[in-house]
Amino acid sequence: MIGVDMTPEMVSRARNNAVKGGFTNTDFRLGEIEHLPVPDQTVDVTISNCVINLSPDKQQVFHEAFRVLRPGGRLAVSDVVMTAELPLEIKNDLDVFYSGCISGASSVDELKTMLTQSGFKDVVVEPKEESGAFIKDWVPGSKVEGYIASAVIKGVKP
């Protein structure tokens, strides 16, 4: 297992947790998701949990995931997606828009297009309706859960 984080503190924390847990098949590297410190075609599965929406260059993230995957490798991601166009009152409220993890959310169609352009097949972007139960607490009273959702994002490298 290879873990990548952009901060030395998180890499150190992950390494310490691996030692505490007795995990010996782990390697944690300093890097960015847009430029993974991993050789071409060496990974079986690429996973991420709610990080890609924070990248300013999602297309590059998917290109990198495709590059490091072996043929037949899979992308399995959970992230925030936009399910409807955001109203101006949310877009104009910088606290809600940026600190609520909303600003980087792409639409389902945009994500499918990016994954396909990167070379992935069998692309799935599946919003989870039940995610509104916790998203509504991100920015209470904003009704943001009507515009974004957590989603499962999958693709396969042929």
Rosetta silent file (secondary structure, phi, psi, omega in degrees, C-alpha in Angstrom):
SEQUENCE: MIGVDMTPEMVSRARNNAVKGGFTNTDFRLGEIEHLPVPDQTVDVTISNCVINLSPDKQQVFHEAFRVLRPGGRLAVSDVVMTAELPLEIKNDLDVFYSGCISGASSVDELKTMLTQSGFKDVVVEPKEESGAFIKDWVPGSKVEGYIASAVIKGVKP
SCORE:     score description
SCORE:     0.000 S_00000001
   1 L     0.000  131.521  177.154    0.000    0.000    0.000 S_00000001
   2 E  -115.247  123.909  175.138    1.319    3.413   -0.974 S_00000001
   3 E  -108.248  140.095  179.792   -0.096    6.480    0.730 S_00000001
   4 E  -126.444  133.454  173.713    0.541    9.975   -0.617 S_00000001
   5 E  -142.142  153.809 -176.598    0.017   13.277    1.181 S_00000001
   6 L   -89.314   -1.792  179.515    1.163   16.811    0.437 S_00000001
   7 L  -119.627  135.795  177.866    2.205   17.637    4.004 S_00000001
   8 H   -59.143  -32.565 -179.159    5.190   16.192    5.864 S_00000001
   9 H   -63.811  -42.287 -179.424    3.119   16.145    9.061 S_00000001
  10 H   -72.375  -35.570  176.224    0.496   13.795    7.611 S_00000001
  11 H   -63.472  -43.643  178.670    3.124   11.511    6.059 S_00000001
  12 H   -63.213  -43.906  179.579    4.851   11.306    9.446 S_00000001
  13 H   -61.621  -43.520  179.394    1.552   10.650   11.204 S_00000001
  14 H   -63.449  -43.250  178.448    0.667    7.873    8.731 S_00000001
  15 H   -61.633  -44.033  178.704    4.068    6.251    9.173 S_00000001
  16 H   -62.499  -41.770  178.776    3.710    6.356   12.960 S_00000001
  17 H   -64.949  -36.520  177.823    0.221    4.843   12.779 S_00000001
  18 H   -64.245  -41.907  178.019    1.515    2.049   10.530 S_00000001
  19 H   -63.527  -47.405  179.066    4.223    1.240   13.077 S_00000001
  20 H   -58.583  -37.422 -178.400    1.694    1.310   15.940 S_00000001
  21 H   -84.536   -6.823 -179.631   -0.606   -0.986   13.988 S_00000001
  22 L    74.418   23.249 -179.865    2.167   -3.363   12.991 S_00000001
  23 L   -86.164  119.788 -176.332    1.554   -2.790    9.272 S_00000001
  24 L  -107.379   -8.398 -178.630    4.665   -3.661    7.295 S_00000001
  25 L  -100.726   38.870 -178.236    3.319   -3.532    3.734 S_00000001
  26 L  -122.719  151.216  175.823    2.954    0.259    3.684 S_00000001
  27 E  -145.245  123.402 -178.865    4.914    3.093    2.147 S_00000001
  28 E  -113.014  130.508 -173.721    4.010    6.740    2.684 S_00000001
  29 E  -126.962  144.325  174.303    5.327    9.395    0.322 S_00000001
  30 E   -79.746  127.765  179.743    5.306   13.162    0.215 S_00000001
  31 L   178.399  179.849  179.061    3.644   14.371   -2.962 S_00000001
  32 E  -116.680  150.509 -177.864    0.641   15.907   -4.638 S_00000001
  33 L   -68.824  -16.896  176.891   -2.259   14.089   -6.262 S_00000001
  34 L   -82.008  -14.817 -178.402   -1.595   15.998   -9.479 S_00000001
  35 E  -146.604   75.705 -174.684    1.960   14.573   -9.625 S_00000001
  36 L   -66.715  132.802  177.793    2.043   11.221   -7.838 S_00000001
  37 L   -82.094   60.442 -175.052    5.494   10.029   -6.717 S_00000001
  38 L  -140.924  135.640  178.552    4.766    6.574   -8.120 S_00000001
  39 L   -64.329  159.209  177.237    6.149    4.839  -11.257 S_00000001
  40 L   -58.093  142.534  170.134    3.955    4.159  -14.284 S_00000001
  41 L    50.299   47.918 -179.306    1.709    1.087  -14.241 S_00000001
  42 L  -121.824    0.506 -172.075    2.604   -0.119  -10.745 S_00000001
  43 E  -117.583  139.139  177.816   -0.691    0.221   -8.853 S_00000001
  44 E   -86.616  -40.551 -178.014   -3.680   -2.140   -8.733 S_00000001
  45 E  -140.515  133.976  173.644   -6.215    0.225   -7.147 S_00000001
  46 E  -107.649  124.235  178.695   -6.217    3.982   -6.647 S_00000001
  47 E  -123.506  154.437  177.655   -8.410    5.183   -3.794 S_00000001
  48 E  -157.092  145.928  179.731   -9.195    8.615   -2.424 S_00000001
  49 E  -125.401   97.020  172.969  -11.634    9.941    0.126 S_00000001
  50 L    59.389   49.117  177.443  -12.911   13.457   -0.510 S_00000001
  51 L  -123.215  -34.035 -174.726   -9.667   15.024   -1.739 S_00000001
  52 H   -61.541  -35.759  179.564  -10.000   15.332   -5.511 S_00000001
  53 H   -63.416  -17.357  178.687  -12.672   18.033   -5.222 S_00000001
  54 H   -85.213  -11.655 -178.961  -10.033   20.177   -3.468 S_00000001
  55 L   -80.354  136.720  175.981   -7.650   20.014   -6.441 S_00000001
  56 L   -75.957  -12.572 -178.516   -7.656   22.943   -8.859 S_00000001
  57 L  -131.077   73.271 -177.429   -6.708   20.539  -11.700 S_00000001
  58 H   -61.727  -35.735  179.448   -8.944   17.482  -11.452 S_00000001
  59 H   -59.621  -41.826  177.923   -8.195   16.413  -15.019 S_00000001
  60 H   -64.732  -35.862  177.600   -4.508   16.102  -14.097 S_00000001
  61 H   -60.663  -45.016 -179.144   -5.455   14.073  -11.007 S_00000001
  62 H   -70.959  -34.236  173.983   -7.308   11.568  -13.194 S_00000001
  63 H   -60.679  -43.704  179.914   -4.456   11.493  -15.724 S_00000001
  64 H   -65.709  -43.025  178.148   -2.073   10.634  -12.876 S_00000001
  65 H   -59.766  -42.579  179.406   -4.362    7.953  -11.474 S_00000001
  66 H   -65.127  -41.859 -178.292   -4.569    6.405  -14.950 S_00000001
  67 H   -60.004  -43.787 -174.013   -0.785    6.631  -15.424 S_00000001
  68 H   -81.553  -17.415 -179.820    0.079    4.759  -12.224 S_00000001
  69 E   -75.095  142.282  170.982   -2.537    2.027  -12.655 S_00000001
  70 E   -73.434  157.822  171.927   -1.631   -1.297  -14.225 S_00000001
  71 E   -55.230  133.027 -175.437   -3.838   -2.478  -17.096 S_00000001
  72 E    87.889   -5.868  179.116   -7.011   -3.775  -15.462 S_00000001
  73 E   -69.262  158.519 -174.816   -6.397   -1.497  -12.459 S_00000001
  74 E  -122.495  147.246  170.001   -9.279    0.312  -10.831 S_00000001
  75 E  -102.323  129.161  178.866  -10.062    3.788   -9.571 S_00000001
  76 E  -137.553  104.383 -170.788  -12.325    3.761   -6.479 S_00000001
  77 E  -128.200  144.983  167.223  -13.052    7.194   -5.060 S_00000001
  78 E  -115.514  129.030 -178.565  -15.506    8.816   -2.693 S_00000001
  79 E  -156.521  174.577  179.168  -15.861   12.549   -3.211 S_00000001
  80 E   -90.492  133.132  177.824  -18.230   15.501   -3.270 S_00000001
  81 E  -127.192  155.101  176.226  -20.106   16.162   -6.513 S_00000001
  82 E   -88.977  128.026 -179.466  -22.468   18.883   -7.625 S_00000001
  83 L  -103.799  -13.557  178.028  -25.973   17.559   -8.310 S_00000001
  84 L  -155.993  156.808  179.042  -27.558   20.889   -9.267 S_00000001
  85 L   -63.239  131.253 -179.485  -26.403   24.398  -10.181 S_00000001
  86 L   -71.231  137.318  175.404  -25.595   26.367   -7.042 S_00000001
  87 L   -70.135  156.418 -177.882  -27.743   29.453   -6.420 S_00000001
  88 H   -57.366  -35.859 -178.379  -25.999   32.830   -6.365 S_00000001
  89 H   -63.040  -30.107  175.742  -26.515   33.274   -2.599 S_00000001
  90 H   -80.005  -44.471  178.823  -24.333   30.210   -1.971 S_00000001
  91 H   -59.489  -36.112 -176.671  -21.772   31.108   -4.665 S_00000001
  92 L   -84.898  -11.208  178.016  -21.481   34.637   -3.261 S_00000001
  93 L   -92.268   95.545 -173.868  -21.132   33.511    0.376 S_00000001
  94 H   -59.863  -35.272  178.191  -17.391   32.850    0.523 S_00000001
  95 H   -61.866  -45.126  179.854  -17.565   31.174    3.928 S_00000001
  96 H   -69.409  -48.475 -172.366  -20.088   28.654    2.658 S_00000001
  97 H   -63.318  -45.979 -175.931  -18.579   28.264   -0.800 S_00000001
  98 H   -91.772  -48.082 -175.945  -14.949   27.691    0.201 S_00000001
  99 H   -76.343  -15.697 -179.980  -14.929   26.372    3.746 S_00000001
 100 L   -89.345   13.175  179.735  -17.867   24.057    3.076 S_00000001
 101 L    59.266   31.275 -176.918  -15.915   21.974    0.504 S_00000001
 102 L  -100.519  -34.009 -171.113  -18.340   23.135   -2.150 S_00000001
 103 L   -59.715  -31.286 -176.985  -16.167   25.259   -4.409 S_00000001
 104 L   -93.760    0.493 -176.740  -14.299   22.342   -5.941 S_00000001
 105 L   -69.584  129.718  175.069  -17.263   20.086   -6.579 S_00000001
 106 E   -99.700  158.959  176.639  -17.702   19.076  -10.227 S_00000001
 107 E   -74.560  163.619  177.958  -20.929   17.864  -11.753 S_00000001
 108 H   -57.895  -46.464 -178.921  -21.533   14.181  -12.413 S_00000001
 109 H   -64.318  -39.645  177.930  -21.270   14.773  -16.183 S_00000001
 110 H   -61.989  -43.115  179.372  -18.024   16.760  -15.818 S_00000001
 111 H   -64.229  -43.706  178.411  -16.462   13.945  -13.803 S_00000001
 112 H   -60.316  -41.491  178.945  -17.545   11.298  -16.299 S_00000001
 113 H   -63.627  -46.203 -179.657  -16.039   13.370  -19.106 S_00000001
 114 H   -61.788  -43.748  179.788  -12.735   13.864  -17.264 S_00000001
 115 H   -62.837  -43.689  179.304  -12.434   10.165  -16.438 S_00000001
 116 H   -64.397  -42.263  178.619  -13.195    9.178  -20.021 S_00000001
 117 H   -64.148  -26.944  177.473  -10.704   11.742  -21.364 S_00000001
 118 H   -80.022  -12.135  177.177   -8.057   10.227  -19.091 S_00000001
 119 L   112.502   -3.378 -177.985   -8.688    6.806  -20.645 S_00000001
 120 L   -69.803  147.961  174.270  -10.905    5.115  -18.056 S_00000001
 121 E  -116.791  169.290  178.747  -13.621    2.670  -19.108 S_00000001
 122 E    51.445   44.444 -176.800  -16.678    1.452  -17.203 S_00000001
 123 E   -73.798  132.782  176.826  -16.953    4.892  -15.594 S_00000001
 124 E  -133.019  130.830  170.419  -19.505    5.257  -12.800 S_00000001
 125 E  -128.728  106.802 -170.474  -20.327    8.400  -10.813 S_00000001
 126 E  -119.556   97.736  176.599  -23.054    7.507   -8.339 S_00000001
 127 E   -63.005  143.217  179.459  -24.305   10.236   -5.940 S_00000001
 128 E  -103.328  109.291 -177.612  -25.499    8.916   -2.603 S_00000001
 129 H   -57.424  -36.097 -177.623  -28.837   10.484   -1.650 S_00000001
 130 H   -66.482  -12.936 -179.572  -28.339    9.578    1.995 S_00000001
 131 H   -67.648  -19.641  177.231  -25.258   11.850    2.152 S_00000001
 132 H   -58.370  -26.823 -179.255  -27.572   14.854    2.540 S_00000001
 133 H   -61.796  -34.002  178.015  -28.054   13.793    6.166 S_00000001
 134 H  -101.387  -27.555  179.433  -24.482   14.805    7.031 S_00000001
 135 H   -64.191  -33.761 -179.243  -23.849   17.426    4.317 S_00000001
 136 L   -60.757  -24.884  179.870  -26.627   19.617    5.736 S_00000001
 137 L   -81.701  -12.615  179.625  -24.502   19.993    8.893 S_00000001
 138 L   -63.662  -43.021 -179.794  -21.518   21.377    6.950 S_00000001
 139 L  -139.060   81.288 -174.552  -23.221   24.750    6.571 S_00000001
 140 L   -53.383  135.759  176.924  -26.370   24.723    8.711 S_00000001
 141 L    84.780   -8.401 -175.819  -29.325   26.559    7.215 S_00000001
 142 L   -85.321  -17.027 -175.696  -27.793   26.926    3.743 S_00000001
 143 L    62.084   26.780 -178.941  -29.672   23.966    2.202 S_00000001
 144 H   -61.714  -24.051 -179.657  -26.417   23.043    0.438 S_00000001
 145 H   -64.378  -13.261  175.876  -27.440   19.381    0.593 S_00000001
 146 H   -83.346   -4.375 -174.643  -29.823   20.128   -2.273 S_00000001
 147 L  -125.216  -19.156  178.592  -26.889   20.956   -4.560 S_00000001
 148 E  -133.817  158.653  178.636  -24.043   18.625   -3.602 S_00000001
 149 E  -151.576  158.491  169.010  -23.754   15.005   -2.559 S_00000001
 150 E   -77.360  144.317 -178.515  -21.157   12.441   -1.677 S_00000001
 151 E  -140.586  152.420  170.406  -20.591   10.073   -4.585 S_00000001
 152 E   -92.912  128.503 -177.451  -18.863    6.842   -5.449 S_00000001
 153 E  -123.459  123.054 -175.417  -16.625    7.372   -8.484 S_00000001
 154 E  -134.794  151.927  173.507  -15.219    4.361  -10.330 S_00000001
 155 E  -162.729  161.800 -178.463  -13.325    3.564  -13.480 S_00000001
 156 E  -127.098  137.981  173.530  -11.138    0.814  -14.936 S_00000001
 157 L   -86.383  118.985 -178.265   -7.903    1.101  -16.910 S_00000001
 158 L   -64.323    0.000    0.000   -8.263   -1.163  -19.958 S_00000001
